[in-house]
Amino acid sequence: MVATETLGDRVVFMRESLAKSQTITENMVSILGSFDHRLSSLETAMRPTQIRTHSIRRAHDNIDKTLKACELILSKFELARQAEAKVLRGPHEDLEMYLEAVDQLKSINQFFTSNPKFKTTDQALTRVNNLLSKAISKLEDEFKQILTSYSKPVEPDRLFDCLPNSLRPNAPSANQGDAANNSSEQNNKSAESTAYKRLTLMPARVIPLLHELAHQMIQAGYQQQVLSTYRETRSNALETTFRKLGVERLTKDDVQRMQWEALEAKIGNWIHYMRIAVKLLLSEEKNICDEIFKDIESIRVLCFAEATSNSVGMLLSFGDAIARSKRSPEKLFVLLDMYEIMRELQPEIEAIFEGKACAEMRESAAILTKRLAQTAQETFGDFEEAVEKDATKTTVMDGTVHPLTSYVINYVKFLFDYQSTLKQLFQEFTGEDPETQLATVTGRIMQALQNNLDGKSKQYKDPALTQLFLMNNIHYIVRSVRRSEAKDLLGDDWVQRHRRVVQQHANQYKRIAWSKILQFLSVQPPGGSGGATPEGGPQLSRAMVKDRFKNFNIQFEEIHQRQSQWTVPDSELRESLRLAVAEVLLPAYRSFVTRYGYTAEDLERMLSEFFEGKTWGEQKR
C-alpha cells in the first residue's frame, strides 16, 4: 500500500516538473525572440556605418594599388631613361652595357604591351619602341662596322703558306737544306709536307661579339638586315680574295679562243684554286658563319649560302666551260685531273654545303663532276678513233719509228698514271669490271695504231723499207709495253704474239732486200738446180764470174747507198738485223771471192754502216 502511494507521488512530481520545464522553455523562447528583434533593429541601425567603413577600406586598397602601379610605372620610366642614356652613347664604348640596355627596353616594351589598361600605355609604348628601333639600328651599324673591319681579302701568299709544302708555288726541292738533318727531322718534314694549316679569317675574340649582335637584331625582327649585311660584306671579301688569287669567270667561247698552252696553265691553276677554296677558304668561312649564327638555325645556313654562292659559281663556271668545250686528245689528261680533284673534294663539299639553302651549290659540284667524267670518257673514245684514222702526211723517209707511234705510246703510258681514275670512270658509266675494260680499251688503241701504221707503210715505194718501217714501229710498241704497266693488262701472250710479228717483218725485209743480190753469188751455172755447187761440180766460166761480180758490186753499191740512210733506232734490234744479214751474205761471198771485187773485210765494213741514218754526202766523205 505504501509502495503504491510512493509511485503515485512520483508520477505527480514528474508531471509538475514537466509543466514547470515547459513554462521555462516558453519564457526562454519569448526572451530570445525579444533579443532577435533587438539585434535586427541594431543591425539596421549599424548598416550605413558598415558600408562607409567597407568603402573606406576599399578606397585605401585602391590607393595602395594605384601607388604601387605608379611606382612600377615610374620605375619602368626610370629604367627607360637609363637605357636611353646608354643607347645614346652607342654600343662602341661598352657593348655589354649597351646590350643590357636593349634587354631593358625589350622588357619595358613587354610590360606596357601586357598592361594596356594604363592610360599612358600608348604613349609609353611609342616612346619605348622608337628608342628600341634606334638601339637596334645602332646595333646594326656596329655589326656592320665590326664585320667590315675584319672582312679583309686574303692575300695569295697567306693562302699558299697554309698549303702542304708539295703544293706551294716554287716549293724548294726535298734535296735542299742541311745535309746533317737526321731521319727524324726528315720524317717530320714529310708529315708537314702533306698537312694543310688552318686559315684564320677572323680573330677569335671578335666572333662572340658578332654572335651577340646578330642574336639581338634577329630577336628584334631585323633578320633581313643581318642577312643582307653578312651577305654583302663576306661575299665581297671572298670574291676579292679569289680575284687576287687569279680565279676568273670564263665561258665556253672564252675557252675555245685560247691557245692550248695558255689553257693548260689555267686548268692547272684552277685545280690549285679548288683545293684552296674548299680546304681553306670555304671551310673556314663555314666555321665563322656557324659560330656567329650558332643557335640561330633559321639564318645560319642561309647566310653561308648567300655569302659564298657567287664565288663558288665563279669557280665552277670555269670547270663547266672546259667540260663543254670542243674535245681533243690532249684535253683528256687535264679532264682527268679536274675529275680527280672534284672526286677528292666531294666529301668536303658535301659537308661544307649542308642544308636546303646550299643544295644548288652541292648539285652544281656534283653535275660538274659527272660532266667532266662523261667528257673524259668521250674524249677517250675519240682518241681510239683518231689513232686509227690519223691521216697526217708525215712520212719518215728512213723507216724509223713514226711520230704517231711514239705519241700514242707515250699517251698510253701517261694514261696508266690515271689507272684508278679511269677504272672509276668505267665503273661509273658501264658497270662492267673496270680492269677488264681498261685492258680492252688499251688493246683496241694498240690495234688502231697498228692498223694506221699498216696504211702508212704503203707510202714507201721500196717494199724492203715497208717491212723495216713496220718492224721498227711494232718493235717500239712491244718494247714500250714490256717496260710499262700495260704489260700487266695486255698480258704475256700479247707481248709474245707481237714479238713474232716483229720477227716476221725482219724476215720479210731480209728476203725482199737481199734475195736478188744473193743470186749473183751463186756458183750454180745458169739452168742449175740452185744452191752451192759441191766441190768438183759444174764450174762457172770466167766471163760468168766476172759478170756476176760486176752485177753484185753494182747492186751492193745501190743497196749500201740506199740502206745506209735507213734507220733502226733500237741498238739491239739494229745489231741483230745486221748480224742476220751478215750470216746470209758473208758466207756466200767468201765462197765466191776471187781476186776480183771487194774483199770479205771490205764487205763486212760496209755492212757495219747499214741503218745508221747517214746522208749521201756523209757516205761520200
PDB file of C-alpha atoms in Angstrom, residues 200-354:
ATOM      1  CA  THR A 200      92.324  32.278 -89.834  1.00  0.00           C
ATOM      2  CA  LEU A 201      89.880  34.662 -91.489  1.00  0.00           C
ATOM      3  CA  MET A 202      88.760  36.493 -88.336  1.00  0.00           C
ATOM      4  CA  PRO A 203      90.164  36.912 -84.787  1.00  0.00           C
ATOM      5  CA  ALA A 204      88.519  34.567 -82.295  1.00  0.00           C
ATOM      6  CA  ARG A 205      87.726  37.435 -79.880  1.00  0.00           C
ATOM      7  CA  VAL A 206      85.512  39.162 -82.468  1.00  0.00           C
ATOM      8  CA  ILE A 207      83.204  36.249 -83.206  1.00  0.00           C
ATOM      9  CA  PRO A 208      81.310  36.222 -79.833  1.00  0.00           C
ATOM     10  CA  LEU A 209      80.590  39.959 -80.248  1.00  0.00           C
ATOM     11  CA  LEU A 210      79.192  39.386 -83.737  1.00  0.00           C
ATOM     12  CA  HIS A 211      77.171  36.466 -82.430  1.00  0.00           C
ATOM     13  CA  GLU A 212      75.568  38.587 -79.697  1.00  0.00           C
ATOM     14  CA  LEU A 213      74.860  41.477 -82.040  1.00  0.00           C
ATOM     15  CA  ALA A 214      73.275  39.190 -84.632  1.00  0.00           C
ATOM     16  CA  HIS A 215      71.266  37.430 -81.939  1.00  0.00           C
ATOM     17  CA  GLN A 216      69.845  40.719 -80.605  1.00  0.00           C
ATOM     18  CA  MET A 217      68.993  42.005 -84.079  1.00  0.00           C
ATOM     19  CA  ILE A 218      67.252  38.813 -85.124  1.00  0.00           C
ATOM     20  CA  GLN A 219      65.259  38.719 -81.886  1.00  0.00           C
ATOM     21  CA  ALA A 220      64.169  42.294 -82.613  1.00  0.00           C
ATOM     22  CA  GLY A 221      62.916  41.240 -86.039  1.00  0.00           C
ATOM     23  CA  TYR A 222      65.896  42.508 -88.047  1.00  0.00           C
ATOM     24  CA  GLN A 223      66.703  39.170 -89.679  1.00  0.00           C
ATOM     25  CA  GLN A 224      66.745  40.557 -93.224  1.00  0.00           C
ATOM     26  CA  GLN A 225      69.140  43.340 -92.249  1.00  0.00           C
ATOM     27  CA  VAL A 226      71.504  40.794 -90.674  1.00  0.00           C
ATOM     28  CA  LEU A 227      71.320  38.595 -93.740  1.00  0.00           C
ATOM     29  CA  SER A 228      71.878  41.493 -96.140  1.00  0.00           C
ATOM     30  CA  THR A 229      74.837  42.890 -94.190  1.00  0.00           C
ATOM     31  CA  TYR A 230      76.510  39.498 -93.795  1.00  0.00           C
ATOM     32  CA  ARG A 231      75.984  38.523 -97.421  1.00  0.00           C
ATOM     33  CA  GLU A 232      77.317  41.787 -98.826  1.00  0.00           C
ATOM     34  CA  THR A 233      80.343  42.025 -96.528  1.00  0.00           C
ATOM     35  CA  ARG A 234      81.538  38.431 -96.565  1.00  0.00           C
ATOM     36  CA  SER A 235      80.813  37.755-100.238  1.00  0.00           C
ATOM     37  CA  ASN A 236      82.793  40.857-101.270  1.00  0.00           C
ATOM     38  CA  ALA A 237      85.769  39.747 -99.188  1.00  0.00           C
ATOM     39  CA  LEU A 238      85.622  36.208-100.598  1.00  0.00           C
ATOM     40  CA  GLU A 239      85.221  37.293-104.229  1.00  0.00           C
ATOM     41  CA  THR A 240      88.094  39.777-103.936  1.00  0.00           C
ATOM     42  CA  THR A 241      90.266  37.029-102.428  1.00  0.00           C
ATOM     43  CA  PHE A 242      89.505  34.767-105.389  1.00  0.00           C
ATOM     44  CA  ARG A 243      90.286  37.530-107.890  1.00  0.00           C
ATOM     45  CA  LYS A 244      93.597  38.273-106.184  1.00  0.00           C
ATOM     46  CA  LEU A 245      94.376  34.568-106.377  1.00  0.00           C
ATOM     47  CA  GLY A 246      93.672  34.540-110.112  1.00  0.00           C
ATOM     48  CA  VAL A 247      90.217  32.975-110.363  1.00  0.00           C
ATOM     49  CA  GLU A 248      88.205  34.303-113.292  1.00  0.00           C
ATOM     50  CA  ARG A 249      84.829  33.523-114.759  1.00  0.00           C
ATOM     51  CA  LEU A 250      85.254  32.052-118.261  1.00  0.00           C
ATOM     52  CA  THR A 251      82.676  30.836-120.753  1.00  0.00           C
ATOM     53  CA  LYS A 252      82.884  28.020-123.280  1.00  0.00           C
ATOM     54  CA  ASP A 253      83.593  30.570-126.021  1.00  0.00           C
ATOM     55  CA  ASP A 254      86.437  32.066-123.977  1.00  0.00           C
ATOM     56  CA  VAL A 255      87.957  28.611-123.646  1.00  0.00           C
ATOM     57  CA  GLN A 256      87.584  27.870-127.349  1.00  0.00           C
ATOM     58  CA  ARG A 257      89.527  31.009-128.288  1.00  0.00           C
ATOM     59  CA  MET A 258      92.508  30.266-126.032  1.00  0.00           C
ATOM     60  CA  GLN A 259      95.768  28.686-127.176  1.00  0.00           C
ATOM     61  CA  TRP A 260      96.268  25.224-125.707  1.00  0.00           C
ATOM     62  CA  GLU A 261      99.392  26.139-123.717  1.00  0.00           C
ATOM     63  CA  ALA A 262      97.629  29.055-122.023  1.00  0.00           C
ATOM     64  CA  LEU A 263      94.516  26.977-121.379  1.00  0.00           C
ATOM     65  CA  GLU A 264      96.546  24.107-119.932  1.00  0.00           C
ATOM     66  CA  ALA A 265      98.207  26.518-117.494  1.00  0.00           C
ATOM     67  CA  LYS A 266      94.835  27.919-116.446  1.00  0.00           C
ATOM     68  CA  ILE A 267      93.485  24.432-115.843  1.00  0.00           C
ATOM     69  CA  GLY A 268      96.473  23.597-113.642  1.00  0.00           C
ATOM     70  CA  ASN A 269      95.859  26.787-111.676  1.00  0.00           C
ATOM     71  CA  TRP A 270      92.149  26.000-111.393  1.00  0.00           C
ATOM     72  CA  ILE A 271      92.944  22.670-109.735  1.00  0.00           C
ATOM     73  CA  HIS A 272      95.007  24.547-107.117  1.00  0.00           C
ATOM     74  CA  TYR A 273      92.216  27.094-106.708  1.00  0.00           C
ATOM     75  CA  MET A 274      89.705  24.333-105.998  1.00  0.00           C
ATOM     76  CA  ARG A 275      91.900  22.903-103.244  1.00  0.00           C
ATOM     77  CA  ILE A 276      92.500  26.332-101.730  1.00  0.00           C
ATOM     78  CA  ALA A 277      88.804  27.216-101.971  1.00  0.00           C
ATOM     79  CA  VAL A 278      87.400  24.057-100.398  1.00  0.00           C
ATOM     80  CA  LYS A 279      90.115  23.092 -97.919  1.00  0.00           C
ATOM     81  CA  LEU A 280      90.979  26.602 -96.738  1.00  0.00           C
ATOM     82  CA  LEU A 281      88.620  29.436 -97.642  1.00  0.00           C
ATOM     83  CA  LEU A 282      85.169  27.840 -97.743  1.00  0.00           C
ATOM     84  CA  SER A 283      85.744  25.504 -94.815  1.00  0.00           C
ATOM     85  CA  GLU A 284      86.897  28.405 -92.614  1.00  0.00           C
ATOM     86  CA  GLU A 285      84.085  30.626 -93.910  1.00  0.00           C
ATOM     87  CA  LYS A 286      81.637  27.979 -92.747  1.00  0.00           C
ATOM     88  CA  ASN A 287      83.300  27.782 -89.324  1.00  0.00           C
ATOM     89  CA  ILE A 288      82.906  31.546 -88.897  1.00  0.00           C
ATOM     90  CA  CYS A 289      79.294  31.508 -90.028  1.00  0.00           C
ATOM     91  CA  ASP A 290      78.466  28.582 -87.736  1.00  0.00           C
ATOM     92  CA  GLU A 291      79.960  30.393 -84.740  1.00  0.00           C
ATOM     93  CA  ILE A 292      78.346  33.763 -85.422  1.00  0.00           C
ATOM     94  CA  PHE A 293      74.920  32.222 -86.024  1.00  0.00           C
ATOM     95  CA  LYS A 294      75.025  29.283 -83.631  1.00  0.00           C
ATOM     96  CA  ASP A 295      71.630  28.618 -82.068  1.00  0.00           C
ATOM     97  CA  ILE A 296      70.081  30.707 -84.888  1.00  0.00           C
ATOM     98  CA  GLU A 297      69.382  27.815 -87.260  1.00  0.00           C
ATOM     99  CA  SER A 298      66.868  29.724 -89.369  1.00  0.00           C
ATOM    100  CA  ILE A 299      69.547  32.000 -90.758  1.00  0.00           C
ATOM    101  CA  ARG A 300      72.859  30.167 -90.267  1.00  0.00           C
ATOM    102  CA  VAL A 301      72.872  28.069 -93.450  1.00  0.00           C
ATOM    103  CA  LEU A 302      71.181  30.822 -95.458  1.00  0.00           C
ATOM    104  CA  CYS A 303      73.896  33.363 -94.560  1.00  0.00           C
ATOM    105  CA  PHE A 304      76.655  30.959 -95.567  1.00  0.00           C
ATOM    106  CA  ALA A 305      74.928  30.054 -98.827  1.00  0.00           C
ATOM    107  CA  GLU A 306      74.403  33.663 -99.865  1.00  0.00           C
ATOM    108  CA  ALA A 307      77.906  34.744 -98.814  1.00  0.00           C
ATOM    109  CA  THR A 308      79.603  32.035-100.912  1.00  0.00           C
ATOM    110  CA  SER A 309      77.316  31.425-103.900  1.00  0.00           C
ATOM    111  CA  ASN A 310      78.932  33.968-106.271  1.00  0.00           C
ATOM    112  CA  SER A 311      82.470  32.758-105.558  1.00  0.00           C
ATOM    113  CA  VAL A 312      81.519  29.094-105.921  1.00  0.00           C
ATOM    114  CA  GLY A 313      79.678  29.874-109.143  1.00  0.00           C
ATOM    115  CA  MET A 314      82.757  31.649-110.499  1.00  0.00           C
ATOM    116  CA  LEU A 315      84.952  28.636-109.663  1.00  0.00           C
ATOM    117  CA  LEU A 316      82.631  26.008-111.106  1.00  0.00           C
ATOM    118  CA  SER A 317      81.889  28.004-114.265  1.00  0.00           C
ATOM    119  CA  PHE A 318      85.462  27.532-115.481  1.00  0.00           C
ATOM    120  CA  GLY A 319      85.296  23.768-114.977  1.00  0.00           C
ATOM    121  CA  ASP A 320      81.952  23.661-116.746  1.00  0.00           C
ATOM    122  CA  ALA A 321      83.368  25.674-119.692  1.00  0.00           C
ATOM    123  CA  ILE A 322      86.225  23.159-120.061  1.00  0.00           C
ATOM    124  CA  ALA A 323      83.855  20.184-119.878  1.00  0.00           C
ATOM    125  CA  ARG A 324      81.607  21.713-122.557  1.00  0.00           C
ATOM    126  CA  SER A 325      84.363  22.897-124.893  1.00  0.00           C
ATOM    127  CA  LYS A 326      85.443  21.050-128.038  1.00  0.00           C
ATOM    128  CA  ARG A 327      87.053  17.705-127.258  1.00  0.00           C
ATOM    129  CA  SER A 328      90.638  16.910-128.261  1.00  0.00           C
ATOM    130  CA  PRO A 329      93.084  14.144-127.250  1.00  0.00           C
ATOM    131  CA  GLU A 330      95.402  16.456-125.310  1.00  0.00           C
ATOM    132  CA  LYS A 331      92.494  17.541-123.112  1.00  0.00           C
ATOM    133  CA  LEU A 332      91.946  14.038-121.757  1.00  0.00           C
ATOM    134  CA  PHE A 333      94.619  14.301-119.079  1.00  0.00           C
ATOM    135  CA  VAL A 334      93.524  17.702-117.802  1.00  0.00           C
ATOM    136  CA  LEU A 335      89.934  16.457-117.786  1.00  0.00           C
ATOM    137  CA  LEU A 336      91.054  13.507-115.683  1.00  0.00           C
ATOM    138  CA  ASP A 337      92.982  15.866-113.396  1.00  0.00           C
ATOM    139  CA  MET A 338      89.883  18.011-112.973  1.00  0.00           C
ATOM    140  CA  TYR A 339      87.700  14.961-112.403  1.00  0.00           C
ATOM    141  CA  GLU A 340      90.171  13.667-109.800  1.00  0.00           C
ATOM    142  CA  ILE A 341      90.168  16.897-107.803  1.00  0.00           C
ATOM    143  CA  MET A 342      86.370  17.063-107.847  1.00  0.00           C
ATOM    144  CA  ARG A 343      86.181  13.459-106.633  1.00  0.00           C
ATOM    145  CA  GLU A 344      88.794  14.171-103.968  1.00  0.00           C
ATOM    146  CA  LEU A 345      86.912  17.224-102.684  1.00  0.00           C
ATOM    147  CA  GLN A 346      83.406  15.769-102.970  1.00  0.00           C
ATOM    148  CA  PRO A 347      83.083  14.618 -99.309  1.00  0.00           C
ATOM    149  CA  GLU A 348      84.228  18.017 -98.052  1.00  0.00           C
ATOM    150  CA  ILE A 349      81.919  19.834-100.449  1.00  0.00           C
ATOM    151  CA  GLU A 350      79.001  17.736 -99.167  1.00  0.00           C
ATOM    152  CA  ALA A 351      79.934  18.546 -95.569  1.00  0.00           C
ATOM    153  CA  ILE A 352      80.508  22.270 -96.122  1.00  0.00           C
ATOM    154  CA  PHE A 353      77.425  22.910 -98.243  1.00  0.00           C
ATOM    155  CA  GLU A 354      74.838  21.312 -95.990  1.00  0.00           C
TER     156      GLU A 354
END
